[in-house]
Tab-separated table of C-alpha atoms in Angstrom:
chain	number	residue	atom	x	y	z
A	1	MET	CA	43.457	-53.586	88.360
A	2	LEU	CA	41.740	-56.434	86.540
A	3	LYS	CA	40.224	-58.816	89.036
A	4	HIS	CA	37.483	-61.411	89.062
A	5	ALA	CA	35.283	-63.188	91.584
A	6	THR	CA	37.812	-65.838	92.594
A	7	LEU	CA	39.165	-66.261	96.111
A	8	ALA	CA	42.400	-67.900	97.211
A	9	LEU	CA	42.445	-69.288	100.733
A	10	LEU	CA	45.822	-69.834	102.389
A	11	ARG	CA	46.651	-71.700	105.597
A	12	GLY	CA	49.166	-70.115	107.959
A	13	LYS	CA	50.980	-71.473	110.992
A	14	ALA	CA	50.292	-69.645	114.229
A	15	GLU	CA	53.764	-70.087	115.740
A	16	ALA	CA	55.779	-66.908	116.028
A	17	GLY	CA	58.741	-66.551	113.706
A	18	THR	CA	57.526	-69.053	111.086
A	19	SER	CA	56.569	-68.227	107.525
A	20	LEU	CA	53.070	-68.825	106.209
A	21	ALA	CA	52.840	-72.085	104.276
A	22	PRO	CA	50.354	-71.386	101.501
A	23	LEU	CA	47.418	-73.532	100.555
A	24	ALA	CA	44.684	-71.804	98.620
A	25	MET	CA	41.433	-71.254	96.916
A	26	ALA	CA	42.493	-68.997	94.717
A	27	ALA	CA	22.052	-46.285	81.706
A	28	LEU	CA	22.136	-45.141	79.208
A	29	THR	CA	23.623	-41.679	79.004
A	30	ARG	CA	21.326	-38.758	78.266
A	31	ARG	CA	20.089	-38.662	74.693
A	32	ASN	CA	21.835	-35.467	73.673
A	33	ASN	CA	25.228	-37.022	74.361
A	34	PHE	CA	24.544	-39.723	71.815
A	35	SER	CA	24.070	-39.024	68.124
A	36	SER	CA	22.120	-40.893	65.519
A	37	VAL	CA	24.385	-43.133	63.475
A	38	SER	CA	24.087	-42.421	59.777
A	39	ASP	CA	23.778	-44.875	56.927
A	40	THR	CA	27.513	-44.498	56.350
A	41	ASP	CA	28.456	-45.584	59.886
A	42	PRO	CA	31.702	-47.641	59.599
A	43	LEU	CA	30.236	-50.487	61.627
A	44	GLY	CA	27.215	-50.692	59.348
A	45	VAL	CA	24.699	-50.147	62.139
A	46	THR	CA	21.976	-47.557	61.674
A	47	SER	CA	19.971	-48.028	64.850
A	48	VAL	CA	22.679	-47.601	67.496
A	49	PRO	CA	23.973	-44.141	68.460
A	50	SER	CA	27.574	-43.010	68.594
A	51	VAL	CA	28.983	-41.438	71.749
A	52	LYS	CA	29.845	-37.768	71.532
A	53	MET	CA	32.910	-35.909	72.730
A	54	LEU	CA	32.879	-32.684	74.742
A	55	ILE	CA	35.064	-30.045	73.089
A	56	ASP	CA	34.974	-26.344	73.911
A	57	GLY	CA	31.653	-26.548	75.702
A	58	LYS	CA	29.801	-28.521	73.033
A	59	PHE	CA	28.941	-32.184	72.679
A	60	VAL	CA	30.181	-32.981	69.186
A	61	GLU	CA	30.330	-35.985	66.901
A	62	SER	CA	33.724	-37.369	66.053
A	63	LYS	CA	35.000	-37.603	62.500
A	64	ALA	CA	36.874	-40.746	63.495
A	65	LYS	CA	37.048	-43.670	61.092
A	66	GLU	CA	37.410	-46.200	63.917
A	67	PHE	CA	34.835	-46.993	66.598
A	68	VAL	CA	34.588	-49.582	69.363
A	69	PRO	CA	31.216	-51.038	70.370
A	70	LEU	CA	29.704	-50.046	73.704
A	71	ASN	CA	28.099	-53.210	75.054
A	72	ASN	CA	25.732	-53.941	77.893
A	73	PRO	CA	27.865	-56.662	79.564
A	74	ALA	CA	24.775	-58.440	80.870
A	75	THR	CA	23.344	-59.035	77.415
A	76	GLN	CA	26.105	-58.199	74.879
A	77	GLU	CA	23.614	-55.812	73.290
A	78	VAL	CA	25.423	-53.007	71.481
A	79	ILE	CA	24.035	-49.799	72.975
A	80	GLY	CA	26.455	-47.361	71.375
A	81	HIS	CA	29.644	-46.855	69.413
A	82	VAL	CA	32.620	-45.065	70.967
A	83	PRO	CA	34.857	-43.158	68.551
A	84	LEU	CA	38.630	-43.362	68.691
A	85	CYS	CA	38.995	-39.630	68.285
A	86	THR	CA	41.316	-38.174	65.667
A	87	PRO	CA	44.591	-36.386	66.451
A	88	GLN	CA	42.992	-33.149	65.287
A	89	GLU	CA	40.083	-33.594	67.709
A	90	PHE	CA	42.486	-34.249	70.552
A	91	GLU	CA	44.439	-31.127	69.648
A	92	SER	CA	41.200	-29.137	69.655
A	93	ALA	CA	40.363	-30.399	73.147
A	94	VAL	CA	43.779	-29.462	74.535
A	95	ALA	CA	43.705	-26.074	72.798
A	96	SER	CA	40.272	-25.387	74.286
A	97	SER	CA	41.509	-26.185	77.796
A	98	LYS	CA	44.660	-24.103	77.261
A	99	GLU	CA	42.616	-21.093	76.156
A	100	ALA	CA	40.105	-21.495	79.003
A	101	PHE	CA	42.959	-21.573	81.537
A	102	LYS	CA	43.834	-17.964	80.752
A	103	THR	CA	40.641	-16.693	82.381
A	104	TRP	CA	39.717	-19.622	84.650
A	105	ARG	CA	42.943	-19.368	86.664
A	106	ASN	CA	42.071	-15.740	87.474
A	107	THR	CA	38.481	-16.502	88.438
A	108	PRO	CA	38.075	-15.968	92.198
A	109	VAL	CA	38.392	-19.220	94.090
A	110	GLN	CA	35.047	-18.628	95.796
A	111	THR	CA	33.411	-18.457	92.376
A	112	ARG	CA	35.027	-21.717	91.311
A	113	ALA	CA	33.911	-23.394	94.537
A	114	ARG	CA	30.376	-22.109	93.991
A	115	VAL	CA	30.252	-24.142	90.786
A	116	MET	CA	31.001	-27.260	92.824
A	117	LEU	CA	28.253	-26.394	95.292
A	118	LYS	CA	25.766	-26.371	92.443
A	119	PHE	CA	27.376	-29.433	90.843
A	120	GLN	CA	26.843	-31.587	93.916
A	121	GLU	CA	23.208	-30.493	94.025
A	122	LEU	CA	22.716	-31.629	90.421
A	123	ILE	CA	24.420	-34.974	91.051
A	124	ARG	CA	21.948	-35.561	93.856
A	125	ARG	CA	19.095	-34.593	91.542
A	126	ASP	CA	20.148	-37.125	88.891
A	127	PHE	CA	21.599	-39.696	91.287
A	128	GLU	CA	19.414	-42.611	90.211
A	129	ASP	CA	19.900	-41.897	86.505
A	130	LEU	CA	23.666	-41.978	87.002
A	131	ALA	CA	23.485	-45.233	88.958
A	132	LYS	CA	21.317	-46.822	86.279
A	133	ASN	CA	23.788	-45.797	83.592
A	134	VAL	CA	26.701	-47.274	85.552
A	135	SER	CA	24.794	-50.518	86.022
A	136	ILE	CA	23.872	-50.800	82.339
A	137	GLU	CA	27.290	-49.943	80.908
A	138	GLN	CA	29.572	-51.454	83.552
A	139	GLY	CA	27.441	-54.315	84.868
A	140	LYS	CA	27.446	-53.347	88.541
A	141	THR	CA	24.518	-54.091	90.762
A	142	LEU	CA	22.347	-51.055	91.387
A	143	ALA	CA	23.507	-50.974	95.006
A	144	ASP	CA	27.145	-50.976	93.939
A	145	ALA	CA	26.464	-48.405	91.224
A	146	ARG	CA	24.860	-46.100	93.780
A	147	GLY	CA	27.968	-46.460	95.914
A	148	ASP	CA	30.108	-45.592	92.883
A	149	VAL	CA	28.177	-42.346	92.378
A	150	PHE	CA	28.060	-41.492	96.067
A	151	ARG	CA	31.809	-41.844	96.606
A	152	GLY	CA	32.373	-39.483	93.724
A	153	LEU	CA	29.800	-37.068	95.123
A	154	GLU	CA	31.773	-36.956	98.367
A	155	VAL	CA	34.790	-35.649	96.453
A	156	VAL	CA	32.696	-32.927	94.841
A	157	GLU	CA	31.523	-31.927	98.312
A	158	PHE	CA	35.136	-31.848	99.461
A	159	ALA	CA	36.036	-29.636	96.489
A	160	CYS	CA	33.705	-26.992	97.917
A	161	SER	CA	36.269	-26.471	100.693
A	162	VAL	CA	39.064	-25.568	98.256
A	163	PRO	CA	39.202	-21.871	99.262
A	164	SER	CA	40.629	-22.740	102.678
A	165	LEU	CA	42.819	-25.516	101.244
A	166	SER	CA	44.370	-23.108	98.736
A	167	MET	CA	45.964	-20.940	101.397
A	168	GLY	CA	49.731	-20.530	101.313
A	169	GLU	CA	52.167	-20.066	104.195
A	170	LEU	CA	54.235	-17.231	105.629
A	171	VAL	CA	57.145	-17.565	108.041
A	172	GLU	CA	58.606	-14.329	109.333
A	173	ASN	CA	62.260	-13.720	110.130
A	174	VAL	CA	63.601	-17.168	109.210
A	175	SER	CA	66.938	-15.407	109.036
A	176	GLY	CA	68.013	-11.874	109.739
A	177	GLY	CA	65.549	-9.653	107.922
A	178	ILE	CA	64.271	-12.528	105.768
A	179	ASP	CA	60.700	-13.761	105.573
A	180	THR	CA	59.638	-16.777	103.511
A	181	TYR	CA	56.283	-17.426	101.941
A	182	SER	CA	54.672	-20.007	99.686
A	183	ILE	CA	51.643	-19.698	97.449
A	184	ARG	CA	49.554	-22.333	95.672
A	185	GLN	CA	48.979	-21.767	91.981
A	186	PRO	CA	47.287	-23.892	89.286
A	187	LEU	CA	49.521	-25.695	86.791
A	188	GLY	CA	47.491	-25.354	83.614
A	189	VAL	CA	45.931	-28.122	81.537
A	190	VAL	CA	45.661	-31.476	83.350
A	191	GLY	CA	44.885	-34.849	81.772
A	192	GLY	CA	42.854	-37.637	83.356
A	193	ILE	CA	42.826	-41.297	82.246
A	194	CYS	CA	40.084	-43.436	83.810
A	195	PRO	CA	39.463	-47.181	84.254
A	196	PHE	CA	36.293	-49.102	83.469
A	197	ASN	CA	35.460	-50.241	86.979
A	198	PHE	CA	34.378	-46.951	88.581
A	199	PRO	CA	32.967	-44.873	85.716
A	200	ALA	CA	31.421	-42.221	87.978
A	201	MET	CA	33.683	-42.160	91.030
A	202	VAL	CA	37.092	-41.945	89.359
A	203	PRO	CA	36.321	-39.013	87.034
A	204	LEU	CA	34.929	-37.248	90.105
A	205	TRP	CA	38.187	-37.964	91.928
A	206	MET	CA	39.943	-36.000	89.233
A	207	TYR	CA	38.482	-32.906	87.628
A	208	PRO	CA	36.359	-31.394	90.450
A	209	LEU	CA	39.424	-30.777	92.601
A	210	ALA	CA	41.729	-29.995	89.681
A	211	THR	CA	39.380	-27.412	88.200
A	212	THR	CA	38.332	-25.845	91.488
A	213	VAL	CA	41.949	-24.970	92.279
A	214	GLY	CA	42.152	-23.275	88.880
A	215	ASN	CA	43.355	-25.877	86.382
A	216	THR	CA	41.539	-26.944	83.242
A	217	PHE	CA	41.044	-30.585	82.328
A	218	VAL	CA	41.073	-33.059	79.437
A	219	LEU	CA	39.376	-36.299	80.491
A	220	LYS	CA	39.609	-39.678	78.777
A	221	PRO	CA	36.994	-41.994	80.277
A	222	SER	CA	37.175	-45.717	79.672
A	223	GLU	CA	35.919	-46.564	76.200
A	224	GLN	CA	34.020	-49.454	77.806
A	225	ASP	CA	31.639	-47.253	79.836
A	226	PRO	CA	31.895	-43.524	79.047
A	227	GLY	CA	28.265	-42.612	79.654
A	228	ALA	CA	28.553	-41.509	83.278
A	229	SER	CA	31.396	-39.119	82.421
A	230	LEU	CA	29.255	-37.439	79.770
A	231	MET	CA	26.255	-37.176	82.075
A	232	LEU	CA	28.417	-35.641	84.781
A	233	ALA	CA	29.998	-33.216	82.326
A	234	GLU	CA	26.546	-32.049	81.284
A	235	MET	CA	25.710	-31.406	84.932
A	236	ALA	CA	29.016	-29.605	85.512
A	237	MET	CA	28.273	-27.202	82.702
A	238	GLU	CA	24.728	-26.706	83.976
A	239	ALA	CA	26.318	-25.849	87.329
A	240	GLY	CA	28.317	-23.073	85.659
A	241	LEU	CA	31.611	-24.643	84.587
A	242	PRO	CA	32.728	-22.466	81.645
A	243	LYS	CA	33.380	-23.907	78.213
A	244	GLY	CA	36.845	-25.344	77.790
A	245	VAL	CA	37.463	-25.902	81.492
A	246	LEU	CA	36.491	-29.546	80.949
A	247	ASN	CA	36.926	-31.394	77.665
A	248	ILE	CA	36.240	-35.102	77.060
A	249	VAL	CA	37.859	-37.257	74.382
A	250	HIS	CA	37.577	-40.958	73.643
A	251	GLY	CA	40.246	-43.393	72.587
A	252	GLN	CA	42.663	-46.130	73.507
A	253	HIS	CA	46.458	-46.359	73.414
A	254	ASP	CA	47.040	-43.541	70.938
A	255	ILE	CA	45.124	-40.998	73.031
A	256	VAL	CA	46.835	-42.175	76.228
A	257	ASN	CA	50.215	-41.620	74.601
A	258	ALA	CA	49.089	-38.250	73.251
A	259	ILE	CA	48.145	-37.157	76.779
A	260	CYS	CA	51.564	-38.264	78.020
A	261	ASP	CA	53.419	-36.459	75.246
A	262	HIS	CA	51.529	-33.209	74.692
A	263	GLN	CA	53.612	-30.243	75.820
A	264	ASP	CA	50.568	-28.214	76.893
A	265	ILE	CA	49.394	-30.873	79.373
A	266	LYS	CA	51.257	-30.237	82.622
A	267	ALA	CA	50.053	-33.109	84.822
A	268	ILE	CA	48.308	-36.479	84.547
A	269	SER	CA	46.073	-38.416	86.897
A	270	PHE	CA	45.676	-42.121	86.135
A	271	VAL	CA	43.749	-44.982	87.732
A	272	GLY	CA	43.990	-48.462	86.257
A	273	GLY	CA	46.127	-51.549	85.811
A	274	ASP	CA	49.812	-51.991	86.597
A	275	ALA	CA	51.168	-52.234	83.060
A	276	ALA	CA	49.336	-49.141	81.852
A	277	GLY	CA	50.155	-47.236	85.029
A	278	LYS	CA	53.883	-47.906	84.780
A	279	HIS	CA	53.875	-46.921	81.117
A	280	ILE	CA	52.005	-43.665	81.773
A	281	TYR	CA	54.217	-42.785	84.730
A	282	ALA	CA	57.427	-43.379	82.772
A	283	ARG	CA	56.287	-41.661	79.608
A	284	GLY	CA	54.601	-38.749	81.348
A	285	THR	CA	57.455	-37.949	83.698
A	286	ALA	CA	59.952	-38.253	80.838
A	287	ALA	CA	57.981	-35.456	79.183
A	288	GLY	CA	58.356	-33.325	82.318
A	289	LYS	CA	54.852	-33.793	83.675
A	290	ARG	CA	53.654	-34.391	87.201
A	291	VAL	CA	52.048	-37.847	87.200
A	292	GLN	CA	50.023	-39.632	89.840
A	293	SER	CA	49.507	-43.263	88.901
A	294	ASN	CA	47.122	-45.329	91.009
A	295	MET	CA	47.464	-48.985	90.036
A	296	GLY	CA	46.273	-52.444	91.014
A	297	ALA	CA	47.077	-54.633	93.978
A	298	LYS	CA	47.146	-58.231	95.149
A	299	ASN	CA	45.026	-58.015	98.274
A	300	HIS	CA	45.099	-60.611	101.050
A	301	ALA	CA	42.787	-61.074	103.999
A	302	VAL	CA	44.371	-62.574	107.130
A	303	ILE	CA	41.981	-64.501	109.390
A	304	LEU	CA	43.196	-65.028	112.945
A	305	PRO	CA	41.932	-67.717	115.346
A	306	ASP	CA	39.781	-65.251	117.303
A	307	ALA	CA	37.901	-64.036	114.209
A	308	GLN	CA	34.131	-63.879	114.651
A	309	GLU	CA	32.810	-66.560	112.337
A	310	GLU	CA	29.662	-65.083	110.804
A	311	ALA	CA	31.107	-61.618	110.311
A	312	THR	CA	34.257	-63.049	108.723
A	313	ILE	CA	32.372	-65.296	106.312
A	314	ASN	CA	30.087	-62.451	105.227
A	315	ALA	CA	33.007	-60.064	104.816
A	316	LEU	CA	35.065	-62.518	102.754
A	317	ALA	CA	32.203	-63.370	100.409
A	318	GLY	CA	31.450	-59.719	99.778
A	319	ALA	CA	35.083	-58.706	99.470
A	320	PHE	CA	36.036	-61.218	96.770
A	321	ALA	CA	32.737	-61.506	94.865
A	322	GLY	CA	31.362	-57.971	95.107
A	323	ALA	CA	31.517	-55.985	91.848
A	324	ALA	CA	32.335	-59.352	90.216
A	325	GLY	CA	35.764	-58.945	91.821
A	326	GLN	CA	36.581	-56.077	89.427
A	327	ARG	CA	37.982	-53.517	91.817
A	328	CYS	CA	41.448	-52.786	93.125
A	329	MET	CA	40.366	-53.396	96.725
A	330	ALA	CA	38.912	-56.844	96.000
A	331	ILE	CA	40.269	-59.703	98.107
A	332	SER	CA	41.693	-62.421	95.873
A	333	ALA	CA	43.562	-64.376	98.567
A	334	ALA	CA	42.786	-65.189	102.183
A	335	VAL	CA	45.394	-66.394	104.693
A	336	PHE	CA	43.972	-68.570	107.470
A	337	VAL	CA	45.975	-68.855	110.680
A	338	GLY	CA	45.736	-71.846	113.013
A	339	ASP	CA	42.518	-73.880	112.868
A	340	THR	CA	40.603	-71.252	110.895
A	341	TYR	CA	41.447	-72.945	107.576
A	342	ASP	CA	39.436	-76.071	108.337
A	343	ARG	CA	36.705	-74.075	110.085
A	344	PHE	CA	36.058	-71.603	107.282
A	345	ILE	CA	36.678	-73.122	103.821
A	346	ASP	CA	33.357	-74.886	103.317
A	347	LYS	CA	31.367	-72.106	104.951
A	348	VAL	CA	32.913	-69.395	102.771
A	349	ALA	CA	32.149	-71.470	99.667
A	350	GLU	CA	28.608	-72.076	100.850
A	351	LYS	CA	28.041	-68.379	101.479
A	352	ALA	CA	29.474	-67.434	98.078
A	353	SER	CA	27.364	-70.044	96.295
A	354	GLY	CA	24.233	-68.404	97.694
A	355	LEU	CA	24.960	-64.998	96.170
A	356	LYS	CA	22.491	-64.073	93.444
A	357	VAL	CA	24.226	-63.581	90.099
A	358	THR	CA	22.150	-61.741	87.500
A	359	GLY	CA	22.052	-58.713	85.221
A	360	GLY	CA	22.659	-56.008	87.814
A	361	GLN	CA	19.424	-54.058	87.379
A	362	GLU	CA	17.504	-56.227	89.846
A	363	GLU	CA	17.400	-54.807	93.367
A	364	ASP	CA	18.223	-58.196	94.913
A	365	CYS	CA	21.236	-58.852	92.672
A	366	ASP	CA	24.485	-59.594	94.534
A	367	VAL	CA	26.894	-60.087	91.613
A	368	GLY	CA	26.633	-58.725	88.078
A	369	PRO	CA	28.500	-59.559	84.879
A	370	MET	CA	32.151	-58.930	84.086
A	371	ILE	CA	32.901	-55.935	81.890
A	372	SER	CA	33.727	-57.813	78.670
A	373	ALA	CA	34.030	-61.202	77.027
A	374	LYS	CA	37.812	-60.715	77.022
A	375	ALA	CA	37.866	-60.152	80.799
A	376	LEU	CA	35.712	-63.222	81.318
A	377	GLU	CA	37.970	-65.335	79.112
A	378	ARG	CA	41.023	-64.202	81.059
A	379	ALA	CA	39.408	-65.018	84.410
A	380	GLU	CA	38.310	-68.459	83.256
A	381	GLY	CA	41.784	-69.092	81.877
A	382	LEU	CA	43.401	-68.273	85.221
A	383	ILE	CA	41.058	-70.652	87.006
A	384	GLN	CA	41.853	-73.428	84.522
A	385	SER	CA	45.578	-72.801	84.900
A	386	GLY	CA	45.171	-73.289	88.648
A	387	VAL	CA	43.449	-76.630	88.140
A	388	GLU	CA	46.136	-77.751	85.681
A	389	GLU	CA	48.885	-76.745	88.101
A	390	GLY	CA	47.394	-78.761	90.980
A	391	ALA	CA	44.745	-76.585	92.658
A	392	THR	CA	41.369	-78.007	93.659
A	393	LEU	CA	38.064	-76.366	92.766
A	394	VAL	CA	35.841	-76.025	95.814
A	395	LEU	CA	33.335	-73.848	93.973
A	396	ASP	CA	33.310	-73.488	90.184
A	397	GLY	CA	31.403	-70.512	88.786
A	398	ARG	CA	32.523	-70.856	85.182
A	399	GLY	CA	29.843	-71.173	82.546
A	400	PHE	CA	27.100	-69.708	84.708
A	401	LYS	CA	24.252	-68.252	82.644
A	402	PRO	CA	21.469	-66.440	84.532
A	403	VAL	CA	17.992	-66.880	83.108
A	404	GLY	CA	17.341	-64.085	80.658
A	405	TYR	CA	21.020	-63.183	80.361
A	406	GLU	CA	22.394	-66.189	78.514
A	407	LYS	CA	24.694	-64.089	76.306
A	408	GLY	CA	26.220	-62.039	79.132
A	409	ASN	CA	29.749	-62.072	80.534
A	410	PHE	CA	28.952	-64.007	83.682
A	411	MET	CA	31.051	-66.001	86.094
A	412	ALA	CA	29.625	-66.978	89.456
A	413	PRO	CA	31.862	-66.839	92.577
A	414	THR	CA	34.685	-69.369	92.376
A	415	VAL	CA	36.868	-70.864	95.110
A	416	LEU	CA	40.164	-72.731	94.641
A	417	LYS	CA	42.182	-74.522	97.300
A	418	ASP	CA	45.524	-76.333	97.333
A	419	VAL	CA	47.036	-73.351	95.540
A	420	THR	CA	50.681	-72.409	96.021
A	421	THR	CA	52.284	-69.033	95.505
A	422	ASP	CA	54.149	-70.158	92.385
A	423	MET	CA	50.916	-70.902	90.512
A	424	THR	CA	49.773	-68.592	87.723
A	425	CYS	CA	46.335	-68.118	89.272
A	426	TYR	CA	47.968	-66.793	92.440
A	427	LYS	CA	50.581	-64.590	90.806
A	428	GLU	CA	48.374	-63.101	88.086
A	429	GLY	CA	44.960	-63.101	89.649
A	430	ALA	CA	45.011	-59.364	90.312
């Protein structure tokens, strides 16, 4: 799912039956979910809080010995420390969800849906606080962060319709004196593993529907921006979600594997990159779980000769540079058919060069920072590999430093041409 604000433009022949010959241009969470870091904090920082877990209805501090820093990607300021929770803490979270399932599954479906009705009201109440948190922790523009929250809110609204969606089926007399029927029943404890790029929307894809149909849930948000998940969990409990129905743990590979392996977790929902998704699908299904694994993509835009010029240029610039290119629906390659290649290249680059790149909190910001220094390094490395393998830079956004954000993870929109499909920047740019 890792992407960046780089666009590949490809020229295609318009004749029927011929293959395309490629050329290219390739908030802080609420205070009570943080804790004061003591003098014995393993990172030696006394002024930055640690991020809490949610276990059995309480926000609790981890006894972990290992933490990862939570950075504002626009400034590199450390705004928190995320614990890599212990095996015992993970076991406690699963046990809490398993115990809660005993009563939650028998709670009337109308009662469960009523929690979602209140939940969506509270998300609307705290909408701007959520968007600000997403912008601070993830680096999105405020406009994009609001969209992140809103798309998740739509799923919560949809979850309110679960009573009618939970109906089974009855077919009478399918054979002599035989009727058949089906009923929908919850599975039990479900695990959710979230990516960094939609810290509000993706968790809201997962547990509102899973819990409203009667399951309980153990959520692992991305360790790079967990604040929105904690804020939303606080609202869910305020809305009436009982303790143990939702638990939140933090971690990296060890916790992912624990979710895949734990015998009391019956299903997994994952959104993220290809390598992780394939691993989780294989490991989870081998353990007998239902697994849905939503992974990355290499998205192409195809521009035909009758494309409306202004609309196409605006759409391309937004599609490859929006969210700093860090979304699975980002366009990283454009295929131009007929004379559109020569008509559009310079104009797309010109449009992209005019996008305002800054910290994300400004209302007129078009592109914010990348999530981490590692992601930025990878993106810049792919661009350099393209140049070394024969591509031409039309627009080079590497090294861009907005005023006031000189330490941030910034790369302005970048355009490569003369790229072929065997180049690393084309094959691995998604």
